[in-house]
């Protein structure tokens, strides 16, 4: 794993990567010093971890998400849980590229433990000859530590999306998957021909788990459907305030899990947090669990 810092340091020494960055404090450009920290003209300095990730937060941020959650999420994502969504996104990226030989500069805003970005990077690299410059941003240090442990080919940053360490117009694609958005910032970060790809849940997302956890719930299905329809419109509307919406696609499929995967699935799902332990245990002991994945992918152009 110590190889990672060398690999990332070598990448950051080249303008292709270092031009993506700017100092989140003074917005000046940054250069790699001694192969181990990024320094701007005003001497703000950000260290690379031994695995090559960069820490941009001036003070640690406590998040409700813990290391165990990200480990659980990686197990579930490795099993292909989001495979149809990620294939759809990489097809859209390939279809939107104007110059097929230029590098693809791709940011995952709110990348978590990096499963989605790593999968996209792999798919895009194998489906074209272009270099994929992949960067992942997350506010959780634990998430980025896991991301850089699993993939030494991307630039992983512990940073706040509201004070991101990236230069203006530095990305061709920004993906934002089930994670909070900052559209003004996405607009600043996207190149003139850049695209934003946002993924958010639909009304049926994990509905089986919801009915297991809230079997006594009174809320009517049609009410939640109506609400979700308007949530959906509101999200599209918000994206269209900043971007030209090129399309939105609903992806709806069932995913069957066997016992070993059920525990990490429960651990990564906020729905189950704070539920009665006996109920959660009952679900974990099931031999199989089939859930619906219902996600909408919106693509917008700057
Ligand atoms: Zn600075």
PDB file of C-alpha atoms and ligand atoms in Angstrom:
ATOM      1  CA  UNK A   1       0.000   0.000   0.000  1.00  0.00           C
ATOM      2  CA  UNK A   2       2.967   2.336   0.492  1.00  0.00           C
ATOM      3  CA  UNK A   3       3.256   2.241  -3.285  1.00  0.00           C
ATOM      4  CA  UNK A   4       0.118   4.387  -3.421  1.00  0.00           C
ATOM      5  CA  UNK A   5       1.748   7.536  -2.129  1.00  0.00           C
ATOM      6  CA  UNK A   6       4.451   7.235  -4.790  1.00  0.00           C
ATOM      7  CA  UNK A   7       1.880   6.661  -7.499  1.00  0.00           C
ATOM      8  CA  UNK A   8      -0.316   9.578  -6.413  1.00  0.00           C
ATOM      9  CA  UNK A   9       2.725  11.814  -5.844  1.00  0.00           C
ATOM     10  CA  UNK A  10       3.897  11.025  -9.379  1.00  0.00           C
ATOM     11  CA  UNK A  11       0.413  11.816 -10.726  1.00  0.00           C
ATOM     12  CA  UNK A  12       0.239  15.085  -8.761  1.00  0.00           C
ATOM     13  CA  UNK A  13       3.650  16.088 -10.117  1.00  0.00           C
ATOM     14  CA  UNK A  14       2.085  16.173 -13.590  1.00  0.00           C
ATOM     15  CA  UNK A  15      -0.033  19.208 -14.547  1.00  0.00           C
ATOM     16  CA  UNK A  16      -2.939  16.932 -15.622  1.00  0.00           C
ATOM     17  CA  UNK A  17      -3.639  16.235 -11.951  1.00  0.00           C
ATOM     18  CA  UNK A  18      -2.178  19.258 -10.157  1.00  0.00           C
ATOM     19  CA  UNK A  19      -4.221  21.628 -12.367  1.00  0.00           C
ATOM     20  CA  UNK A  20      -7.402  20.052 -11.005  1.00  0.00           C
ATOM     21  CA  UNK A  21      -6.615  21.440  -7.563  1.00  0.00           C
ATOM     22  CA  UNK A  22      -6.682  24.784  -5.832  1.00  0.00           C
ATOM     23  CA  UNK A  23      -6.135  25.750  -2.210  1.00  0.00           C
ATOM     24  CA  UNK A  24      -9.514  25.629  -0.407  1.00  0.00           C
ATOM     25  CA  UNK A  25      -8.427  28.541   1.849  1.00  0.00           C
ATOM     26  CA  UNK A  26      -6.897  31.134  -0.526  1.00  0.00           C
ATOM     27  CA  UNK A  27      -7.884  29.525  -3.860  1.00  0.00           C
ATOM     28  CA  UNK A  28      -4.286  29.717  -5.089  1.00  0.00           C
ATOM     29  CA  UNK A  29      -2.751  26.976  -7.205  1.00  0.00           C
ATOM     30  CA  UNK A  30      -0.890  24.212  -5.412  1.00  0.00           C
ATOM     31  CA  UNK A  31       2.275  22.255  -5.991  1.00  0.00           C
ATOM     32  CA  UNK A  32       3.591  19.045  -4.581  1.00  0.00           C
ATOM     33  CA  UNK A  33       6.455  19.494  -2.112  1.00  0.00           C
ATOM     34  CA  UNK A  34       8.900  16.695  -1.211  1.00  0.00           C
ATOM     35  CA  UNK A  35       6.478  14.176  -2.644  1.00  0.00           C
ATOM     36  CA  UNK A  36       4.348  14.365   0.478  1.00  0.00           C
ATOM     37  CA  UNK A  37       2.367  17.565   0.757  1.00  0.00           C
ATOM     38  CA  UNK A  38       0.525  20.010  -1.450  1.00  0.00           C
ATOM     39  CA  UNK A  39       1.441  23.629  -0.819  1.00  0.00           C
ATOM     40  CA  UNK A  40      -0.026  26.856  -2.212  1.00  0.00           C
ATOM     41  CA  UNK A  41       1.705  30.230  -2.740  1.00  0.00           C
ATOM     42  CA  UNK A  42       0.449  31.405   0.693  1.00  0.00           C
ATOM     43  CA  UNK A  43       2.075  28.337   2.294  1.00  0.00           C
ATOM     44  CA  UNK A  44      -1.151  26.540   3.213  1.00  0.00           C
ATOM     45  CA  UNK A  45      -0.083  22.942   3.305  1.00  0.00           C
ATOM     46  CA  UNK A  46      -2.039  19.677   2.970  1.00  0.00           C
ATOM     47  CA  UNK A  47      -0.463  16.327   3.702  1.00  0.00           C
ATOM     48  CA  UNK A  48      -0.747  13.161   1.680  1.00  0.00           C
ATOM     49  CA  UNK A  49      -1.487  10.048   3.717  1.00  0.00           C
ATOM     50  CA  UNK A  50       0.755   7.052   3.219  1.00  0.00           C
ATOM     51  CA  UNK A  51      -1.885   5.699   0.866  1.00  0.00           C
ATOM     52  CA  UNK A  52      -1.844   8.900  -1.163  1.00  0.00           C
ATOM     53  CA  UNK A  53      -5.131  10.529  -0.127  1.00  0.00           C
ATOM     54  CA  UNK A  54      -5.077  14.242   0.702  1.00  0.00           C
ATOM     55  CA  UNK A  55      -6.565  15.800   3.819  1.00  0.00           C
ATOM     56  CA  UNK A  56      -8.034  19.254   3.152  1.00  0.00           C
ATOM     57  CA  UNK A  57     -10.123  19.867   6.279  1.00  0.00           C
ATOM     58  CA  UNK A  58      -8.631  22.401   8.662  1.00  0.00           C
ATOM     59  CA  UNK A  59     -10.327  20.689  11.590  1.00  0.00           C
ATOM     60  CA  UNK A  60     -11.734  17.193  11.902  1.00  0.00           C
ATOM     61  CA  UNK A  61     -15.441  16.809  11.216  1.00  0.00           C
ATOM     62  CA  UNK A  62     -17.451  14.230  13.117  1.00  0.00           C
ATOM     63  CA  UNK A  63     -19.908  12.450  10.884  1.00  0.00           C
ATOM     64  CA  UNK A  64     -22.644  10.022  11.828  1.00  0.00           C
ATOM     65  CA  UNK A  65     -21.145   7.525   9.430  1.00  0.00           C
ATOM     66  CA  UNK A  66     -18.550   5.172  10.822  1.00  0.00           C
ATOM     67  CA  UNK A  67     -15.870   2.957   9.411  1.00  0.00           C
ATOM     68  CA  UNK A  68     -18.039  -0.176   9.845  1.00  0.00           C
ATOM     69  CA  UNK A  69     -20.746   1.397   7.698  1.00  0.00           C
ATOM     70  CA  UNK A  70     -18.334   2.056   4.837  1.00  0.00           C
ATOM     71  CA  UNK A  71     -16.903  -1.462   5.095  1.00  0.00           C
ATOM     72  CA  UNK A  72     -20.437  -2.854   4.962  1.00  0.00           C
ATOM     73  CA  UNK A  73     -21.296  -0.671   1.990  1.00  0.00           C
ATOM     74  CA  UNK A  74     -18.230  -1.848   0.100  1.00  0.00           C
ATOM     75  CA  UNK A  75     -19.265  -5.509   0.592  1.00  0.00           C
ATOM     76  CA  UNK A  76     -22.754  -4.831  -0.727  1.00  0.00           C
ATOM     77  CA  UNK A  77     -21.555  -2.727  -3.667  1.00  0.00           C
ATOM     78  CA  UNK A  78     -18.934  -5.361  -4.596  1.00  0.00           C
ATOM     79  CA  UNK A  79     -21.785  -7.855  -4.958  1.00  0.00           C
ATOM     80  CA  UNK A  80     -23.247  -5.877  -7.877  1.00  0.00           C
ATOM     81  CA  UNK A  81     -26.046  -4.138  -5.989  1.00  0.00           C
ATOM     82  CA  UNK A  82     -25.627  -0.939  -8.053  1.00  0.00           C
ATOM     83  CA  UNK A  83     -24.205  -2.575 -11.205  1.00  0.00           C
ATOM     84  CA  UNK A  84     -27.115  -1.557 -13.514  1.00  0.00           C
ATOM     85  CA  UNK A  85     -26.898   2.041 -12.280  1.00  0.00           C
ATOM     86  CA  UNK A  86     -23.153   2.257 -12.751  1.00  0.00           C
ATOM     87  CA  UNK A  87     -23.335   0.710 -16.260  1.00  0.00           C
ATOM     88  CA  UNK A  88     -26.010   3.254 -17.140  1.00  0.00           C
ATOM     89  CA  UNK A  89     -23.810   6.112 -15.900  1.00  0.00           C
ATOM     90  CA  UNK A  90     -20.721   4.952 -17.775  1.00  0.00           C
ATOM     91  CA  UNK A  91     -22.780   4.551 -20.967  1.00  0.00           C
ATOM     92  CA  UNK A  92     -24.079   8.098 -20.542  1.00  0.00           C
ATOM     93  CA  UNK A  93     -20.544   9.369 -19.957  1.00  0.00           C
ATOM     94  CA  UNK A  94     -19.230   7.585 -23.041  1.00  0.00           C
ATOM     95  CA  UNK A  95     -22.169   8.880 -25.074  1.00  0.00           C
ATOM     96  CA  UNK A  96     -21.625  12.485 -23.956  1.00  0.00           C
ATOM     97  CA  UNK A  97     -17.941  12.739 -24.748  1.00  0.00           C
ATOM     98  CA  UNK A  98     -17.108  15.033 -27.618  1.00  0.00           C
ATOM     99  CA  UNK A  99     -13.429  14.346 -27.964  1.00  0.00           C
ATOM    100  CA  UNK A 100     -12.815  10.657 -27.460  1.00  0.00           C
ATOM    101  CA  UNK A 101      -9.051  10.887 -27.044  1.00  0.00           C
ATOM    102  CA  UNK A 102      -8.962  13.602 -24.363  1.00  0.00           C
ATOM    103  CA  UNK A 103      -8.651  12.394 -20.742  1.00  0.00           C
ATOM    104  CA  UNK A 104     -11.932  11.982 -18.860  1.00  0.00           C
ATOM    105  CA  UNK A 105     -11.826  14.165 -15.740  1.00  0.00           C
ATOM    106  CA  UNK A 106     -14.359  12.638 -13.373  1.00  0.00           C
ATOM    107  CA  UNK A 107     -15.336  13.726  -9.854  1.00  0.00           C
ATOM    108  CA  UNK A 108     -17.494  11.768  -7.428  1.00  0.00           C
ATOM    109  CA  UNK A 109     -18.886  14.369  -5.008  1.00  0.00           C
ATOM    110  CA  UNK A 110     -19.693  12.511  -1.801  1.00  0.00           C
ATOM    111  CA  UNK A 111     -17.852   9.356  -2.849  1.00  0.00           C
ATOM    112  CA  UNK A 112     -18.017   7.539   0.509  1.00  0.00           C
ATOM    113  CA  UNK A 113     -15.749   4.497   0.480  1.00  0.00           C
ATOM    114  CA  UNK A 114     -15.198   4.939  -3.253  1.00  0.00           C
ATOM    115  CA  UNK A 115     -16.965   1.841  -4.632  1.00  0.00           C
ATOM    116  CA  UNK A 116     -18.941   3.754  -7.279  1.00  0.00           C
ATOM    117  CA  UNK A 117     -16.042   5.885  -8.510  1.00  0.00           C
ATOM    118  CA  UNK A 118     -13.720   2.888  -8.680  1.00  0.00           C
ATOM    119  CA  UNK A 119     -16.272   0.900 -10.691  1.00  0.00           C
ATOM    120  CA  UNK A 120     -16.870   3.824 -13.079  1.00  0.00           C
ATOM    121  CA  UNK A 121     -13.138   4.396 -13.508  1.00  0.00           C
ATOM    122  CA  UNK A 122     -12.648   0.732 -14.355  1.00  0.00           C
ATOM    123  CA  UNK A 123     -15.560   0.606 -16.810  1.00  0.00           C
ATOM    124  CA  UNK A 124     -14.559   3.831 -18.562  1.00  0.00           C
ATOM    125  CA  UNK A 125     -10.906   2.775 -18.799  1.00  0.00           C
ATOM    126  CA  UNK A 126     -11.815  -0.559 -20.345  1.00  0.00           C
ATOM    127  CA  UNK A 127     -14.353   0.876 -22.795  1.00  0.00           C
ATOM    128  CA  UNK A 128     -12.103   3.597 -24.223  1.00  0.00           C
ATOM    129  CA  UNK A 129      -8.459   4.417 -24.759  1.00  0.00           C
ATOM    130  CA  UNK A 130      -8.777   7.677 -22.839  1.00  0.00           C
ATOM    131  CA  UNK A 131      -7.042   8.208 -19.519  1.00  0.00           C
ATOM    132  CA  UNK A 132      -9.537   8.540 -16.673  1.00  0.00           C
ATOM    133  CA  UNK A 133      -8.485  11.151 -14.116  1.00  0.00           C
ATOM    134  CA  UNK A 134     -10.721  10.185 -11.224  1.00  0.00           C
ATOM    135  CA  UNK A 135     -11.150  12.211  -8.051  1.00  0.00           C
ATOM    136  CA  UNK A 136     -13.321  11.400  -5.066  1.00  0.00           C
ATOM    137  CA  UNK A 137     -14.366  13.846  -2.368  1.00  0.00           C
ATOM    138  CA  UNK A 138     -15.890  12.985   0.977  1.00  0.00           C
ATOM    139  CA  UNK A 139     -16.002  14.699   4.347  1.00  0.00           C
ATOM    140  CA  UNK A 140     -15.398  11.422   6.180  1.00  0.00           C
ATOM    141  CA  UNK A 141     -11.788  10.537   6.859  1.00  0.00           C
ATOM    142  CA  UNK A 142     -12.732   6.868   7.438  1.00  0.00           C
ATOM    143  CA  UNK A 143     -14.455   6.683   4.066  1.00  0.00           C
ATOM    144  CA  UNK A 144     -11.481   8.159   2.221  1.00  0.00           C
ATOM    145  CA  UNK A 145      -9.037   5.916   4.120  1.00  0.00           C
ATOM    146  CA  UNK A 146     -10.964   2.881   2.853  1.00  0.00           C
ATOM    147  CA  UNK A 147     -11.232   4.313  -0.672  1.00  0.00           C
ATOM    148  CA  UNK A 148      -7.488   4.882  -0.943  1.00  0.00           C
ATOM    149  CA  UNK A 149      -6.755   1.446   0.502  1.00  0.00           C
ATOM    150  CA  UNK A 150      -8.856  -0.175  -2.221  1.00  0.00           C
ATOM    151  CA  UNK A 151      -7.902   1.966  -5.195  1.00  0.00           C
ATOM    152  CA  UNK A 152      -4.538   3.652  -5.634  1.00  0.00           C
ATOM    153  CA  UNK A 153      -5.417   4.927  -9.102  1.00  0.00           C
ATOM    154  CA  UNK A 154      -7.638   7.850  -8.050  1.00  0.00           C
ATOM    155  CA  UNK A 155      -7.132  11.096  -6.170  1.00  0.00           C
ATOM    156  CA  UNK A 156      -9.045  10.765  -2.894  1.00  0.00           C
ATOM    157  CA  UNK A 157      -9.711  13.910  -0.857  1.00  0.00           C
ATOM    158  CA  UNK A 158     -11.059  14.424   2.636  1.00  0.00           C
ATOM    159  CA  UNK A 159     -12.787  17.741   2.044  1.00  0.00           C
ATOM    160  CA  UNK A 160     -15.950  19.758   2.437  1.00  0.00           C
ATOM    161  CA  UNK A 161     -17.978  20.166  -0.765  1.00  0.00           C
ATOM    162  CA  UNK A 162     -18.726  23.776   0.267  1.00  0.00           C
ATOM    163  CA  UNK A 163     -14.958  24.529   0.304  1.00  0.00           C
ATOM    164  CA  UNK A 164     -13.753  22.069  -2.253  1.00  0.00           C
ATOM    165  CA  UNK A 165     -10.075  21.833  -3.171  1.00  0.00           C
ATOM    166  CA  UNK A 166     -10.693  21.847  -6.941  1.00  0.00           C
ATOM    167  CA  UNK A 167     -10.061  24.544  -9.520  1.00  0.00           C
ATOM    168  CA  UNK A 168     -12.746  26.199 -11.697  1.00  0.00           C
ATOM    169  CA  UNK A 169     -13.875  24.170 -14.710  1.00  0.00           C
ATOM    170  CA  UNK A 170     -11.627  21.266 -13.822  1.00  0.00           C
ATOM    171  CA  UNK A 171     -14.026  18.360 -14.455  1.00  0.00           C
ATOM    172  CA  UNK A 172     -15.831  16.953 -17.483  1.00  0.00           C
ATOM    173  CA  UNK A 173     -18.217  14.875 -15.367  1.00  0.00           C
ATOM    174  CA  UNK A 174     -19.430  15.157 -11.785  1.00  0.00           C
ATOM    175  CA  UNK A 175     -21.358  12.226 -10.358  1.00  0.00           C
ATOM    176  CA  UNK A 176     -23.405  12.692  -7.205  1.00  0.00           C
ATOM    177  CA  UNK A 177     -24.949   9.436  -6.055  1.00  0.00           C
ATOM    178  CA  UNK A 178     -27.414   9.377  -3.126  1.00  0.00           C
ATOM    179  CA  UNK A 179     -25.441  12.181  -1.563  1.00  0.00           C
ATOM    180  CA  UNK A 180     -26.164  15.879  -0.855  1.00  0.00           C
ATOM    181  CA  UNK A 181     -25.627  18.270  -3.774  1.00  0.00           C
ATOM    182  CA  UNK A 182     -24.101  21.704  -4.057  1.00  0.00           C
ATOM    183  CA  UNK A 183     -25.215  22.766  -7.540  1.00  0.00           C
ATOM    184  CA  UNK A 184     -23.507  26.164  -7.471  1.00  0.00           C
ATOM    185  CA  UNK A 185     -20.250  24.424  -6.674  1.00  0.00           C
ATOM    186  CA  UNK A 186     -20.844  21.757  -9.360  1.00  0.00           C
ATOM    187  CA  UNK A 187     -21.354  24.576 -11.849  1.00  0.00           C
ATOM    188  CA  UNK A 188     -18.053  26.188 -10.832  1.00  0.00           C
ATOM    189  CA  UNK A 189     -16.186  22.882 -11.091  1.00  0.00           C
ATOM    190  CA  UNK A 190     -17.540  21.785 -14.468  1.00  0.00           C
ATOM    191  CA  UNK A 191     -15.765  22.502 -17.758  1.00  0.00           C
ATOM    192  CA  UNK A 192     -17.775  24.408 -20.381  1.00  0.00           C
ATOM    193  CA  UNK A 193     -18.908  21.165 -21.981  1.00  0.00           C
ATOM    194  CA  UNK A 194     -19.192  19.385 -18.628  1.00  0.00           C
ATOM    195  CA  UNK A 195     -22.054  17.238 -17.354  1.00  0.00           C
ATOM    196  CA  UNK A 196     -23.488  16.591 -13.938  1.00  0.00           C
ATOM    197  CA  UNK A 197     -25.041  13.203 -13.207  1.00  0.00           C
ATOM    198  CA  UNK A 198     -27.230  13.016 -10.138  1.00  0.00           C
ATOM    199  CA  UNK A 199     -28.725   9.813  -8.725  1.00  0.00           C
ATOM    200  CA  UNK A 200     -31.543   9.904  -6.184  1.00  0.00           C
ATOM    201  CA  UNK A 201     -33.996   7.326  -4.787  1.00  0.00           C
ATOM    202  CA  UNK A 202     -37.532   6.741  -6.053  1.00  0.00           C
ATOM    203  CA  UNK A 203     -40.658   5.660  -4.121  1.00  0.00           C
ATOM    204  CA  UNK A 204     -39.960   1.912  -4.308  1.00  0.00           C
ATOM    205  CA  UNK A 205     -36.344   2.096  -3.163  1.00  0.00           C
ATOM    206  CA  UNK A 206     -35.876  -0.750  -0.618  1.00  0.00           C
ATOM    207  CA  UNK A 207     -39.648  -0.890  -0.060  1.00  0.00           C
ATOM    208  CA  UNK A 208     -39.407  -4.518   1.156  1.00  0.00           C
ATOM    209  CA  UNK A 209     -37.041  -3.486   3.926  1.00  0.00           C
ATOM    210  CA  UNK A 210     -39.331  -0.615   4.840  1.00  0.00           C
ATOM    211  CA  UNK A 211     -42.301  -2.936   5.145  1.00  0.00           C
ATOM    212  CA  UNK A 212     -40.302  -5.392   7.297  1.00  0.00           C
ATOM    213  CA  UNK A 213     -39.131  -2.616   9.601  1.00  0.00           C
ATOM    214  CA  UNK A 214     -42.366  -0.674   9.745  1.00  0.00           C
ATOM    215  CA  UNK A 215     -44.913  -3.489   9.376  1.00  0.00           C
ATOM    216  CA  UNK A 216     -47.374  -1.637  11.621  1.00  0.00           C
ATOM    217  CA  UNK A 217     -47.072   1.635   9.762  1.00  0.00           C
ATOM    218  CA  UNK A 218     -50.274   3.466   8.831  1.00  0.00           C
ATOM    219  CA  UNK A 219     -48.951   5.604   6.030  1.00  0.00           C
ATOM    220  CA  UNK A 220     -50.763   4.859   2.816  1.00  0.00           C
ATOM    221  CA  UNK A 221     -48.752   3.769  -0.166  1.00  0.00           C
ATOM    222  CA  UNK A 222     -50.472   6.185  -2.524  1.00  0.00           C
ATOM    223  CA  UNK A 223     -49.634   9.155  -0.297  1.00  0.00           C
ATOM    224  CA  UNK A 224     -45.964   8.259  -0.338  1.00  0.00           C
ATOM    225  CA  UNK A 225     -46.114   7.737  -4.106  1.00  0.00           C
ATOM    226  CA  UNK A 226     -47.652  11.162  -4.625  1.00  0.00           C
ATOM    227  CA  UNK A 227     -45.114  12.763  -2.324  1.00  0.00           C
ATOM    228  CA  UNK A 228     -42.297  11.016  -4.103  1.00  0.00           C
ATOM    229  CA  UNK A 229     -43.577  12.169  -7.500  1.00  0.00           C
ATOM    230  CA  UNK A 230     -43.339  15.772  -6.296  1.00  0.00           C
ATOM    231  CA  UNK A 231     -39.933  15.171  -4.652  1.00  0.00           C
ATOM    232  CA  UNK A 232     -38.799  13.880  -8.004  1.00  0.00           C
ATOM    233  CA  UNK A 233     -40.071  16.975  -9.832  1.00  0.00           C
ATOM    234  CA  UNK A 234     -38.488  19.228  -7.225  1.00  0.00           C
ATOM    235  CA  UNK A 235     -35.090  17.570  -7.696  1.00  0.00           C
ATOM    236  CA  UNK A 236     -35.301  17.906 -11.485  1.00  0.00           C
ATOM    237  CA  UNK A 237     -36.374  21.529 -11.075  1.00  0.00           C
ATOM    238  CA  UNK A 238     -33.461  22.294  -8.765  1.00  0.00           C
ATOM    239  CA  UNK A 239     -30.985  20.739 -11.202  1.00  0.00           C
ATOM    240  CA  UNK A 240     -32.545  22.758 -14.049  1.00  0.00           C
ATOM    241  CA  UNK A 241     -31.956  26.030 -12.193  1.00  0.00           C
ATOM    242  CA  UNK A 242     -28.248  25.457 -12.764  1.00  0.00           C
ATOM    243  CA  UNK A 243     -28.022  23.093 -15.720  1.00  0.00           C
ATOM    244  CA  UNK A 244     -29.753  22.217 -18.950  1.00  0.00           C
ATOM    245  CA  UNK A 245     -31.410  18.901 -18.096  1.00  0.00           C
ATOM    246  CA  UNK A 246     -30.703  16.489 -20.960  1.00  0.00           C
ATOM    247  CA  UNK A 247     -32.717  13.634 -19.602  1.00  0.00           C
ATOM    248  CA  UNK A 248     -33.759  11.582 -16.633  1.00  0.00           C
ATOM    249  CA  UNK A 249     -33.994   7.824 -16.454  1.00  0.00           C
ATOM    250  CA  UNK A 250     -35.670   5.713 -13.808  1.00  0.00           C
ATOM    251  CA  UNK A 251     -33.902   2.424 -13.075  1.00  0.00           C
ATOM    252  CA  UNK A 252     -36.080  -0.109 -11.324  1.00  0.00           C
ATOM    253  CA  UNK A 253     -34.911  -3.664 -10.562  1.00  0.00           C
ATOM    254  CA  UNK A 254     -34.936  -6.368  -7.913  1.00  0.00           C
ATOM    255  CA  UNK A 255     -31.827  -7.581  -6.153  1.00  0.00           C
ATOM    256  CA  UNK A 256     -31.641 -10.914  -4.340  1.00  0.00           C
ATOM    257  CA  UNK A 257     -29.301 -11.237  -1.374  1.00  0.00           C
ATOM    258  CA  UNK A 258     -28.269 -14.393   0.405  1.00  0.00           C
ATOM    259  CA  UNK A 259     -27.518 -14.588   4.105  1.00  0.00           C
ATOM    260  CA  UNK A 260     -23.862 -13.425   4.205  1.00  0.00           C
ATOM    261  CA  UNK A 261     -24.813 -10.186   2.481  1.00  0.00           C
ATOM    262  CA  UNK A 262     -27.880  -9.380   4.587  1.00  0.00           C
ATOM    263  CA  UNK A 263     -25.933  -8.230   7.652  1.00  0.00           C
ATOM    264  CA  UNK A 264     -23.742  -5.693   5.802  1.00  0.00           C
ATOM    265  CA  UNK A 265     -26.801  -4.587   3.832  1.00  0.00           C
ATOM    266  CA  UNK A 266     -28.660  -3.819   7.076  1.00  0.00           C
ATOM    267  CA  UNK A 267     -25.578  -2.108   8.517  1.00  0.00           C
ATOM    268  CA  UNK A 268     -25.272   0.259   5.545  1.00  0.00           C
ATOM    269  CA  UNK A 269     -28.969   1.174   5.401  1.00  0.00           C
ATOM    270  CA  UNK A 270     -30.037   4.226   7.433  1.00  0.00           C
ATOM    271  CA  UNK A 271     -33.631   2.853   7.470  1.00  0.00           C
ATOM    272  CA  UNK A 272     -32.588   0.250  10.042  1.00  0.00           C
ATOM    273  CA  UNK A 273     -30.691   2.583  12.347  1.00  0.00           C
ATOM    274  CA  UNK A 274     -32.422   3.155  15.637  1.00  0.00           C
ATOM    275  CA  UNK A 275     -34.844   0.265  15.016  1.00  0.00           C
ATOM    276  CA  UNK A 276     -35.554  -2.328  17.693  1.00  0.00           C
ATOM    277  CA  UNK A 277     -32.581  -4.683  17.894  1.00  0.00           C
ATOM    278  CA  UNK A 278     -34.788  -7.813  18.004  1.00  0.00           C
ATOM    279  CA  UNK A 279     -36.451  -6.808  14.730  1.00  0.00           C
ATOM    280  CA  UNK A 280     -33.112  -6.102  13.069  1.00  0.00           C
ATOM    281  CA  UNK A 281     -31.796  -9.487  14.295  1.00  0.00           C
ATOM    282  CA  UNK A 282     -34.823 -11.251  12.785  1.00  0.00           C
ATOM    283  CA  UNK A 283     -34.067  -9.760   9.390  1.00  0.00           C
ATOM    284  CA  UNK A 284     -30.363 -10.593   9.638  1.00  0.00           C
ATOM    285  CA  UNK A 285     -31.248 -14.256  10.243  1.00  0.00           C
ATOM    286  CA  UNK A 286     -33.222 -14.633   7.047  1.00  0.00           C
ATOM    287  CA  UNK A 287     -31.731 -16.936   4.408  1.00  0.00           C
ATOM    288  CA  UNK A 288     -32.539 -14.546   1.602  1.00  0.00           C
ATOM    289  CA  UNK A 289     -33.801 -11.026   1.178  1.00  0.00           C
ATOM    290  CA  UNK A 290     -34.991  -9.583  -2.101  1.00  0.00           C
ATOM    291  CA  UNK A 291     -35.218  -5.813  -2.384  1.00  0.00           C
ATOM    292  CA  UNK A 292     -36.253  -3.325  -5.029  1.00  0.00           C
ATOM    293  CA  UNK A 293     -33.753  -0.795  -6.237  1.00  0.00           C
ATOM    294  CA  UNK A 294     -35.554   2.271  -7.588  1.00  0.00           C
ATOM    295  CA  UNK A 295     -33.302   5.138  -8.600  1.00  0.00           C
ATOM    296  CA  UNK A 296     -33.562   8.086 -10.950  1.00  0.00           C
ATOM    297  CA  UNK A 297     -30.515   9.292 -12.857  1.00  0.00           C
ATOM    298  CA  UNK A 298     -30.633  12.901 -14.080  1.00  0.00           C
ATOM    299  CA  UNK A 299     -28.051  14.195 -16.508  1.00  0.00           C
ATOM    300  CA  UNK A 300     -27.528  17.929 -16.949  1.00  0.00           C
ATOM    301  CA  UNK A 301     -25.194  20.010 -19.095  1.00  0.00           C
ATOM    302  CA  UNK A 302     -23.499  23.187 -18.024  1.00  0.00           C
TER     303      UNK A 302
HETATM  304 ZN1  LIG B   1      -3.710  28.758   0.233  1.00  0.00          ZN
END
